[in-house]
PDB file of C-alpha atoms in Angstrom:
ATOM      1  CA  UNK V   1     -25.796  12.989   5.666  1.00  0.00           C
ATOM      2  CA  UNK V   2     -23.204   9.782   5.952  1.00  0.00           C
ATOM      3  CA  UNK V   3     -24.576   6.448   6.046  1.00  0.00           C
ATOM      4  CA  UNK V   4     -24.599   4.472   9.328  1.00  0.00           C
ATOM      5  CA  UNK V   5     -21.401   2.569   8.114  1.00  0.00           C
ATOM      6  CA  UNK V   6     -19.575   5.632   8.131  1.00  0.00           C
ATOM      7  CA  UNK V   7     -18.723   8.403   9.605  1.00  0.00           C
ATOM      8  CA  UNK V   8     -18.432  12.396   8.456  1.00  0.00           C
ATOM      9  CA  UNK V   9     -15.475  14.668   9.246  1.00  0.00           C
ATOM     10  CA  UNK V  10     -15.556  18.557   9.538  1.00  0.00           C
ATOM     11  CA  UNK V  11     -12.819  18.564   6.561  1.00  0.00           C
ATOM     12  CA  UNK V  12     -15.681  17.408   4.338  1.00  0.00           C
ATOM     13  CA  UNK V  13     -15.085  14.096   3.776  1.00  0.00           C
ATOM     14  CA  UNK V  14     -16.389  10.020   4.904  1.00  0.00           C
ATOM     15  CA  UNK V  15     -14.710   7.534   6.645  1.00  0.00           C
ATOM     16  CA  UNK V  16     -15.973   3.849   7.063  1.00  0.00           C
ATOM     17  CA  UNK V  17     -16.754   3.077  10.575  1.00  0.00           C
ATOM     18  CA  UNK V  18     -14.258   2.150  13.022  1.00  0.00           C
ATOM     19  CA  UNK V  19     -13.741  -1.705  12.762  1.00  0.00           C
ATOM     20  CA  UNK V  20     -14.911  -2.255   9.363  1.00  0.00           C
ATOM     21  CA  UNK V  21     -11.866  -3.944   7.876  1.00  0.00           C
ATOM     22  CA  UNK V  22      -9.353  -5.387  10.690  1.00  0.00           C
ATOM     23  CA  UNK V  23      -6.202  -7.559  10.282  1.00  0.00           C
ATOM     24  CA  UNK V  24      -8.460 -10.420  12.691  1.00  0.00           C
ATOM     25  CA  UNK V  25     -10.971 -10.499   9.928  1.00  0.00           C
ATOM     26  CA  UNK V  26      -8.451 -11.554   7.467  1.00  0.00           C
ATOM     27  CA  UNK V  27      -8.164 -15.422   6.513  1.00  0.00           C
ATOM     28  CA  UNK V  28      -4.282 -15.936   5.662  1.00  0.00           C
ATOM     29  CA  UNK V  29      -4.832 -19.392   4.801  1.00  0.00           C
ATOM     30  CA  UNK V  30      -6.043 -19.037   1.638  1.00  0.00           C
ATOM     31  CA  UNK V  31      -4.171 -20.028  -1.334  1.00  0.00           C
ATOM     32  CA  UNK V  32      -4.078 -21.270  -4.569  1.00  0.00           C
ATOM     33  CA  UNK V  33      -2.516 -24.040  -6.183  1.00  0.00           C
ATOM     34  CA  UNK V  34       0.736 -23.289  -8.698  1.00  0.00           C
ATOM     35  CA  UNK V  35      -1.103 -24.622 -11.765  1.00  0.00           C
ATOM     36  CA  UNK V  36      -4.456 -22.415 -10.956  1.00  0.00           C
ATOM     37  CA  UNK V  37      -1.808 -19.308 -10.266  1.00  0.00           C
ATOM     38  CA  UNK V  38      -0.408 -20.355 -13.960  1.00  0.00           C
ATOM     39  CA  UNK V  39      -3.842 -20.238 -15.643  1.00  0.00           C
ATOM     40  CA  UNK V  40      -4.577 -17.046 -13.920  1.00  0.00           C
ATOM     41  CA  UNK V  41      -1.946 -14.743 -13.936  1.00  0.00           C
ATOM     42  CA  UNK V  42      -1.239 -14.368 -17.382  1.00  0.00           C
ATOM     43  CA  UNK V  43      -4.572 -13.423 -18.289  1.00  0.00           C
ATOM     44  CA  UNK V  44      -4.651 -11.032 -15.677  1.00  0.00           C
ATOM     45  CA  UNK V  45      -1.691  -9.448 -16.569  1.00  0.00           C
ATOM     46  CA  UNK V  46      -2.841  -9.337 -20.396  1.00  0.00           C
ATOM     47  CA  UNK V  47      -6.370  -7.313 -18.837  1.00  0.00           C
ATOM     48  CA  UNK V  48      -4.283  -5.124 -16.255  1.00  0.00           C
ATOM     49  CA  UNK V  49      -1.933  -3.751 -19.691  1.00  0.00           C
ATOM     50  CA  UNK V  50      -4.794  -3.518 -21.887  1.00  0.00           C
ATOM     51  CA  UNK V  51      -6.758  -0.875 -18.928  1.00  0.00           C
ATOM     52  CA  UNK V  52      -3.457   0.551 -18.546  1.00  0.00           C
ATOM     53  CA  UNK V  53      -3.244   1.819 -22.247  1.00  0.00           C
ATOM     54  CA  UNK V  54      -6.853   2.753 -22.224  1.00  0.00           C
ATOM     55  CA  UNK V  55      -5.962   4.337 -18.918  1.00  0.00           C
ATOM     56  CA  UNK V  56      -3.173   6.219 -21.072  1.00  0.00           C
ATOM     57  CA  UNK V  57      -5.243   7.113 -23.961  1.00  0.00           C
ATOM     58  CA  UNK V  58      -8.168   8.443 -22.030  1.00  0.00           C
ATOM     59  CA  UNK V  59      -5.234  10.609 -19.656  1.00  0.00           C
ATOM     60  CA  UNK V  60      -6.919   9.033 -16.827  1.00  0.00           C
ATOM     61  CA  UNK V  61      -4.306   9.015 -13.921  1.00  0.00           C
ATOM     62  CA  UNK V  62      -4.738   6.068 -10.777  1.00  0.00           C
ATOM     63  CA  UNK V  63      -2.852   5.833  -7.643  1.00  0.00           C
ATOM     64  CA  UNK V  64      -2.004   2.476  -5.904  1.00  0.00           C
ATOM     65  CA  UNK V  65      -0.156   2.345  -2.828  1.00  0.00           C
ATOM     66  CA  UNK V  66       1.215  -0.499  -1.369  1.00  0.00           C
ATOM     67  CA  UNK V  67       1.421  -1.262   2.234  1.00  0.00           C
ATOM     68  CA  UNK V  68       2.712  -3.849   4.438  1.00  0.00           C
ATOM     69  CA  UNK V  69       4.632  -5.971   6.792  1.00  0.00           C
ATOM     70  CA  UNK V  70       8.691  -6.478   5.650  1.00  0.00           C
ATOM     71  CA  UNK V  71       8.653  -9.413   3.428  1.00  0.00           C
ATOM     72  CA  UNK V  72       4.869  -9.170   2.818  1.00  0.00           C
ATOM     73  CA  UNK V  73       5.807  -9.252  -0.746  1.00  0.00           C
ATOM     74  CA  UNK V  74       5.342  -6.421  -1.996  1.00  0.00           C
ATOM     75  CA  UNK V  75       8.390  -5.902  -4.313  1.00  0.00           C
ATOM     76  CA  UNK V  76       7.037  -9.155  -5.886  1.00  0.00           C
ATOM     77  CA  UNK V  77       3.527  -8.202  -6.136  1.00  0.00           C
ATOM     78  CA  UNK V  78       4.642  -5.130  -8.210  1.00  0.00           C
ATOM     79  CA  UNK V  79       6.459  -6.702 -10.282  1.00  0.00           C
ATOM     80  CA  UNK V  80       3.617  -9.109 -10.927  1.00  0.00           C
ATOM     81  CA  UNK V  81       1.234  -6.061 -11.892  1.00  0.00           C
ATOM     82  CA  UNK V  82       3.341  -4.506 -14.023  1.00  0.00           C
ATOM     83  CA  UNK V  83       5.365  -7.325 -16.187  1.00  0.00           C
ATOM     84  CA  UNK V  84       3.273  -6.683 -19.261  1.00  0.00           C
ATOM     85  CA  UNK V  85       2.740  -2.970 -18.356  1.00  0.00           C
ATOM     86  CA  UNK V  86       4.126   0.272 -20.872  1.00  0.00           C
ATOM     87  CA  UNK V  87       6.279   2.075 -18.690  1.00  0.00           C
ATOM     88  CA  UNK V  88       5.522   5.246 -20.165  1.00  0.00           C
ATOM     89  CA  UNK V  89       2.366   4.549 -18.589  1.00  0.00           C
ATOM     90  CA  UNK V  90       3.175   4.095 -15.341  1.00  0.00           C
ATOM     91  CA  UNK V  91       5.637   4.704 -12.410  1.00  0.00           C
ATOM     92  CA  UNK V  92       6.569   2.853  -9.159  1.00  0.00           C
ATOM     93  CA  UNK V  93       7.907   4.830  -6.205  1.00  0.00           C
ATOM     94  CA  UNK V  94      10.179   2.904  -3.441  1.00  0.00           C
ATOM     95  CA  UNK V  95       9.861   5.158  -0.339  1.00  0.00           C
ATOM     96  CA  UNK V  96      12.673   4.937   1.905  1.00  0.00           C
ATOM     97  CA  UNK V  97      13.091   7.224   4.699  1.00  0.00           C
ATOM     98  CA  UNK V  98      13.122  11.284   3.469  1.00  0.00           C
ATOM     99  CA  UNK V  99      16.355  12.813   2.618  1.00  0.00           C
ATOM    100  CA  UNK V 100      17.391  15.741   4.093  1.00  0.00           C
ATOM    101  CA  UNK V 101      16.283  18.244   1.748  1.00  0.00           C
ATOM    102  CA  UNK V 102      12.917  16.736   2.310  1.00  0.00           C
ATOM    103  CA  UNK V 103      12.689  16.891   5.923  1.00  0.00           C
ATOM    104  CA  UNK V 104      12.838  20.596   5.452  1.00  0.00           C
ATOM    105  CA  UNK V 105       9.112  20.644   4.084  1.00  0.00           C
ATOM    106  CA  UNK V 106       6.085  19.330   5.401  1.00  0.00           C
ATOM    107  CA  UNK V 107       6.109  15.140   5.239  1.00  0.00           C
ATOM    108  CA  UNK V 108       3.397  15.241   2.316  1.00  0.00           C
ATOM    109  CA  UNK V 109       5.527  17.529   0.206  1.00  0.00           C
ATOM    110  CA  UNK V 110       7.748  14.503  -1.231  1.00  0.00           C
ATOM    111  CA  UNK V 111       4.759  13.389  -2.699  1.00  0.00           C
ATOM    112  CA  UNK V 112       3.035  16.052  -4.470  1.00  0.00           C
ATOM    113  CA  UNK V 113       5.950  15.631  -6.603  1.00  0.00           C
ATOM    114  CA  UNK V 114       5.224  11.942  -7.536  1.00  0.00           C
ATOM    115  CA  UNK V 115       1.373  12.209  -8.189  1.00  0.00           C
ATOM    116  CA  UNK V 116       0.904  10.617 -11.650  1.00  0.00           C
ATOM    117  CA  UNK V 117       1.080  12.649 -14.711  1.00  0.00           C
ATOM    118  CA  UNK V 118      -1.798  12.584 -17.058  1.00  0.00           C
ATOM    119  CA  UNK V 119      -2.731   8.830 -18.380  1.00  0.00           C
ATOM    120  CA  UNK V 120      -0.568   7.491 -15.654  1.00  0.00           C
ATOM    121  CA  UNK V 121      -0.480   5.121 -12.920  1.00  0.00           C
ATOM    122  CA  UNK V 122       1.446   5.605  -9.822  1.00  0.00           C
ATOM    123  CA  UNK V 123       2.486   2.867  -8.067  1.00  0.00           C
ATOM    124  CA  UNK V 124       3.738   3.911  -4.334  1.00  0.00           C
ATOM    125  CA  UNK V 125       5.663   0.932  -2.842  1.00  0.00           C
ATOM    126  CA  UNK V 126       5.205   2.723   0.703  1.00  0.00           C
ATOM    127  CA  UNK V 127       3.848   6.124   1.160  1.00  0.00           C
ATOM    128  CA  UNK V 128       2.888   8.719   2.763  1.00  0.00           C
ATOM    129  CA  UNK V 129       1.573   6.284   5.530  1.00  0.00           C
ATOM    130  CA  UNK V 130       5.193   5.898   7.107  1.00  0.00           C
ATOM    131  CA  UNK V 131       4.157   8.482   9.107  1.00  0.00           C
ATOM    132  CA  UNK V 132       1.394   6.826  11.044  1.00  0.00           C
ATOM    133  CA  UNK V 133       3.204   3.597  10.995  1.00  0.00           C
ATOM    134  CA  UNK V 134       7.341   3.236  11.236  1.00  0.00           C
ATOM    135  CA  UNK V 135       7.390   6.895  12.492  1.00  0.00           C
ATOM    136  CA  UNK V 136       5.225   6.664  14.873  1.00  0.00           C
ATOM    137  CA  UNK V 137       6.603   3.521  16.444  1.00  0.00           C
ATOM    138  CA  UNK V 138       9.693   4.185  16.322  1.00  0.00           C
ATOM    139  CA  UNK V 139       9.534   7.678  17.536  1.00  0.00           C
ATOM    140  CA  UNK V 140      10.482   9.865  15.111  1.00  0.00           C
ATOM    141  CA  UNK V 141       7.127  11.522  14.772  1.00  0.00           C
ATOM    142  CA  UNK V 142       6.046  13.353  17.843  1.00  0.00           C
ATOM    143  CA  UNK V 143       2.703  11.710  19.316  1.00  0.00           C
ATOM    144  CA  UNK V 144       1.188  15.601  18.059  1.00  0.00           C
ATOM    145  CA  UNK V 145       2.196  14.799  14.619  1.00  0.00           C
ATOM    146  CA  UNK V 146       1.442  11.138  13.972  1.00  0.00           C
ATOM    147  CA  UNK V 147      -2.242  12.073  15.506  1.00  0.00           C
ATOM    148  CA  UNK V 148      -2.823  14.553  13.641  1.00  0.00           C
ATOM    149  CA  UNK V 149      -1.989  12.649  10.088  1.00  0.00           C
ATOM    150  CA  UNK V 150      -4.923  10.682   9.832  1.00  0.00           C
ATOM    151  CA  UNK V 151      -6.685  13.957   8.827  1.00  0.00           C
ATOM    152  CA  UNK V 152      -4.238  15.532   6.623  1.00  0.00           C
ATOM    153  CA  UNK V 153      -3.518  12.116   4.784  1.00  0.00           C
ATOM    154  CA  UNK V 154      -8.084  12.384   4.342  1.00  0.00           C
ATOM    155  CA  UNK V 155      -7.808  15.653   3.331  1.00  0.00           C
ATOM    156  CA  UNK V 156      -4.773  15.294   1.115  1.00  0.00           C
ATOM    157  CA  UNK V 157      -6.569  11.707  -0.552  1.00  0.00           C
ATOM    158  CA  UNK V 158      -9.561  13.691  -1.040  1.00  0.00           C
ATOM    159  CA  UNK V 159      -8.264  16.759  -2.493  1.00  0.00           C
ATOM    160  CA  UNK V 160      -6.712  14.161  -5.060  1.00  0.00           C
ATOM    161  CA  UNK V 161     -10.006  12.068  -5.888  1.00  0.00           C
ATOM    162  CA  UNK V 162     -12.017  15.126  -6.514  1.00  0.00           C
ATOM    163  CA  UNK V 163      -9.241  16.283  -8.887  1.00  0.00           C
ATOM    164  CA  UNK V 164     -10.799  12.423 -10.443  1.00  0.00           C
ATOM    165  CA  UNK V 165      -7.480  10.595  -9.496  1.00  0.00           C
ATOM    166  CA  UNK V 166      -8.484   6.936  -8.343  1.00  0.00           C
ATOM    167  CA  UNK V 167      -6.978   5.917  -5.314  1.00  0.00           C
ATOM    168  CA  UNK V 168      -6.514   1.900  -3.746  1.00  0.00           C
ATOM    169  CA  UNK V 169      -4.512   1.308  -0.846  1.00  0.00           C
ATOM    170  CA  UNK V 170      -3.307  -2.215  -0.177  1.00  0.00           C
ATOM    171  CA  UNK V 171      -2.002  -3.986   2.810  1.00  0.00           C
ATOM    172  CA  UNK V 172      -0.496  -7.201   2.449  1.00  0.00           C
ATOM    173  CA  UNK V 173      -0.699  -8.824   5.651  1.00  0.00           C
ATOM    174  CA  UNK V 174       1.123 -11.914   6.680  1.00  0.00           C
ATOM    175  CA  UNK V 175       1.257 -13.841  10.433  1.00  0.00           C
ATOM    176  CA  UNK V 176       4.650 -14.087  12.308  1.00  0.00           C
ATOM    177  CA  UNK V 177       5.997 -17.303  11.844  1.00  0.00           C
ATOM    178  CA  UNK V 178       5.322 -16.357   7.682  1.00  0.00           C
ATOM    179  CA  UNK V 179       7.713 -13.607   8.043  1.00  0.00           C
ATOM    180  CA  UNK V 180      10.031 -15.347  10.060  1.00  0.00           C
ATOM    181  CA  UNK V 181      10.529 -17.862   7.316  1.00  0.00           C
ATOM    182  CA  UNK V 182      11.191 -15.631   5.108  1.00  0.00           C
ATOM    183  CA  UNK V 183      13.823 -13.549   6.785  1.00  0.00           C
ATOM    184  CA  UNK V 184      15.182 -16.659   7.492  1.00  0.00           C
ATOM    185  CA  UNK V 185      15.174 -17.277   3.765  1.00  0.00           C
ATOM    186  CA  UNK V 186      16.452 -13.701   2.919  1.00  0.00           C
ATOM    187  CA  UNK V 187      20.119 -14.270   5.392  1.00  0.00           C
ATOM    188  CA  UNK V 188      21.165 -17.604   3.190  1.00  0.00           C
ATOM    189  CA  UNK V 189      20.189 -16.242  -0.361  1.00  0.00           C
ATOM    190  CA  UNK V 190      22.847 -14.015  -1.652  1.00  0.00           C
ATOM    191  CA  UNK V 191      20.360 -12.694  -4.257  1.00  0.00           C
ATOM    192  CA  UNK V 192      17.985 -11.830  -1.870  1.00  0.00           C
ATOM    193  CA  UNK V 193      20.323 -11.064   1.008  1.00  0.00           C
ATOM    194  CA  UNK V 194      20.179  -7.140   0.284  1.00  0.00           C
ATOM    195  CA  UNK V 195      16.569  -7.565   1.400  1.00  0.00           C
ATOM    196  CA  UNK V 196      17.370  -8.215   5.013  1.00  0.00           C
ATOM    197  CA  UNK V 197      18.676  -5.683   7.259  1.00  0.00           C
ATOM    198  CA  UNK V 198      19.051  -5.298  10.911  1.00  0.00           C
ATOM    199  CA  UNK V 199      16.060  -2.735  10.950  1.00  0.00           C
ATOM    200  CA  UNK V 200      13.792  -5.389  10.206  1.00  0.00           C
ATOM    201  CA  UNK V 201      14.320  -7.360  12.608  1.00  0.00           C
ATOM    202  CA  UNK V 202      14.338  -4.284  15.313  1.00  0.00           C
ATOM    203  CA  UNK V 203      10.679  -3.825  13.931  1.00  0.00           C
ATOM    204  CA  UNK V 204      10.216  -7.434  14.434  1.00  0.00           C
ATOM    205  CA  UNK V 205      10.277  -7.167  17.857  1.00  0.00           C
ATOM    206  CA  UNK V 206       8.004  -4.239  17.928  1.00  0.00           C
ATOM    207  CA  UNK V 207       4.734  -6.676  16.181  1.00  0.00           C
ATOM    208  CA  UNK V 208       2.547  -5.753  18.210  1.00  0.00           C
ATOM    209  CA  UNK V 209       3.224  -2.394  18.474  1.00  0.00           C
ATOM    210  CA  UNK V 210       2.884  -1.987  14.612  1.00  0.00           C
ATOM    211  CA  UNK V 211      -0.614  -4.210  14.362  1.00  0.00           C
ATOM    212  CA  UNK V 212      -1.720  -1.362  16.844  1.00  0.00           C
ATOM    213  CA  UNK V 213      -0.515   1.249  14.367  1.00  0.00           C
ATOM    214  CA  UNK V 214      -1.952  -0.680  11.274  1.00  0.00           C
ATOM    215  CA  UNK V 215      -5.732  -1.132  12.696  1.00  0.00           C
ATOM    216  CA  UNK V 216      -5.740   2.654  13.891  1.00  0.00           C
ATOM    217  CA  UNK V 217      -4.458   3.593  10.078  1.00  0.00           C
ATOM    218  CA  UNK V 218      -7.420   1.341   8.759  1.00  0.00           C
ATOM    219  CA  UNK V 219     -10.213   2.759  10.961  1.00  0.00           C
ATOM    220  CA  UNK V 220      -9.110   6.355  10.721  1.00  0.00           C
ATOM    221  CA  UNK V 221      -8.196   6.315   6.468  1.00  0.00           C
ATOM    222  CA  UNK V 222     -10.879   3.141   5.005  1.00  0.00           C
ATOM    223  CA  UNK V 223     -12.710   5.769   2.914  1.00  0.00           C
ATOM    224  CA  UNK V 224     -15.652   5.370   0.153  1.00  0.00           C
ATOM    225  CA  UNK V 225     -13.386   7.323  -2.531  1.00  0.00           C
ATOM    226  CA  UNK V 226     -10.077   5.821  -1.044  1.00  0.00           C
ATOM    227  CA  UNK V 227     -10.634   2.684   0.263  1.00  0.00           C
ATOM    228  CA  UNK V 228      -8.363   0.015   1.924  1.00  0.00           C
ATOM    229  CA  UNK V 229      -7.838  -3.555   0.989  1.00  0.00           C
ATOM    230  CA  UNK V 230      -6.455  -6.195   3.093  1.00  0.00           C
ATOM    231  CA  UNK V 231      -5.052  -8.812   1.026  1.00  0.00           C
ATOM    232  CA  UNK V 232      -3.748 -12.114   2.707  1.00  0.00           C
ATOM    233  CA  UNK V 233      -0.193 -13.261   1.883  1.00  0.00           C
ATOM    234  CA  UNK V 234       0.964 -15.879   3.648  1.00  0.00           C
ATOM    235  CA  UNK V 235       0.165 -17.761   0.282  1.00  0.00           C
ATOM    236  CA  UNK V 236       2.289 -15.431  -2.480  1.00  0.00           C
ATOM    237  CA  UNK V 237       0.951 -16.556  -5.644  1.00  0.00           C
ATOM    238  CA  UNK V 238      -2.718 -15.632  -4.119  1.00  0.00           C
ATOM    239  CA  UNK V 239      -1.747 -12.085  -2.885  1.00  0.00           C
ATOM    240  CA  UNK V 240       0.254 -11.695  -6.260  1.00  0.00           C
ATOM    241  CA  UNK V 241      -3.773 -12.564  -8.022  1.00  0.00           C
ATOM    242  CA  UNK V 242      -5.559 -10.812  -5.836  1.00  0.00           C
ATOM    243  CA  UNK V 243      -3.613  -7.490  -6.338  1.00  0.00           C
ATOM    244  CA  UNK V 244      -3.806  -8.219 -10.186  1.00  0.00           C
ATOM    245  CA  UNK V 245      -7.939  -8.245  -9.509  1.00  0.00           C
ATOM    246  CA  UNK V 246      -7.484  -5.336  -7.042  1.00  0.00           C
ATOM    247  CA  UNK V 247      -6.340  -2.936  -9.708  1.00  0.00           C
ATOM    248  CA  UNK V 248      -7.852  -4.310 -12.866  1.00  0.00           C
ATOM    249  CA  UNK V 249     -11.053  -3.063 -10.752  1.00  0.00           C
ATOM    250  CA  UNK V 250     -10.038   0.058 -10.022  1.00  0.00           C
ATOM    251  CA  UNK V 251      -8.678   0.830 -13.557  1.00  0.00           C
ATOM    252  CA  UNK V 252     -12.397  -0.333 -14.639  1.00  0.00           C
ATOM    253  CA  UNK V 253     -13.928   2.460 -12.897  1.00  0.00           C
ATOM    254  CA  UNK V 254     -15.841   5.090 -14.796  1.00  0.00           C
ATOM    255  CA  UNK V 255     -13.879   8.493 -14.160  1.00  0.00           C
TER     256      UNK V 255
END
């Protein structure tokens, strides 16, 4: 029987009530001071690679996917999380859209061919959520197929966890004027310039559209054995910690 906090599908597995983690809930002005960040984040990273060779020595295999608004900093927070990481241990997947050869299959085929090998960690920088976010609003997912995705991506998540691969999803969530700044940013760095492309600020436009999309995605796919976690970002060097602590405490969990 499922708890009152959540709620039991036909397909055989729970889903946290509707409304129990929402973008409103989340305080973006927290932060953290550069010389706290610099007392923290080394350690961190030290406990993160030592749980990722245990991880590797006990073939344990993790997923974390990373979601979010364009220039939530993601790219960053990955980079963070894995700077002191083995990379035979681990992998990260950038998910652009699916190449041809790909949209010949069903949209979750891609990846079943990037779940993590034995020992490993799979990093997903995007998923398999595109298609209840960007395709949806921007059309390229018929309103039949986006609907029905929030039970194939349970199903799918849950076939994985009772195979005993641990699963976080995170969503880095920033306000408006943040991201502004930052695309502003992006167009006069040359470094960072590649970042920036006319598709982002096309989705701009379409905020509230996608905040629709993102609180649907949390109510339908916040699950006990995959479970969400919003992690404010307006403040970088405090998302960049708290996605340190996010996985350290998954890769501490008894298998």
């Amino acid at each position: 029987m499922a708890r009152k906090d959540r709620v039991e599908h036909a397909y055989g597995f729970e889903v946290y009530a509707p409304g129990t983690l929402t973008l409103d809930g989340v305080k973006l002005s927290r932060k953290v001071d550069e010389e706290s960040y610099e007392q923290e984040v080394g350690a961190l990273q030290k406990r993160a690679y030592g749980l990722q060779i245990e991880n590797f020595l006990q073939r344990r295999r993790a997923i974390v996917v990373f979601e979010g608004w364009d220039a939530a900093g993601k790219g960053g927070a990955i980079k963070r999380l894995t700077a002191l990481m083995d990379p035979r241990g681990y992998k990260v997947w950038p998910i652009a859209a699916p190449r041809d050869a790909e949209k010949r299959h069903h949209y979750l085929w891609r990846f079943w061919q990037r779940l993590p090998e034995d020992g490993e960690l799979a990093v997903f920088d995007r998923s398999w959520y595109g298609r209840v976010l960007v395709e949806r609003v921007e059309g390229f997912a018929k309103k039949a197929e986006w609907r029905r995705a929030y039970d194939e991506i349970n199903a799918f998540e849950r076939m994985l966890t009772d195979d005993g691969i641990r699963i976080l999803k995170i969503f880095l969530h920033i306000d408006r004027r943040t991201q502004l700044e930052r695309f502003e940013r992006r167009e006069t760095d040359k470094l960072r310039r590649y970042k920036l492309s006319e598709e982002d600020w096309r989705n701009r436009k379409r905020w509230k559209a996608y905040a629709k999309a993102i609180q649907e995605m949390l109510d339908r796919t916040h699950r006990p054995d995959a479970p969400w976690k919003v992690i404010p970002g307006d403040d970088k060097r405090f998302a960049r910690l708290e996605v340190l602590r996010a996985v350290i405490a998954l890769l501490e969990q008894e298998g």
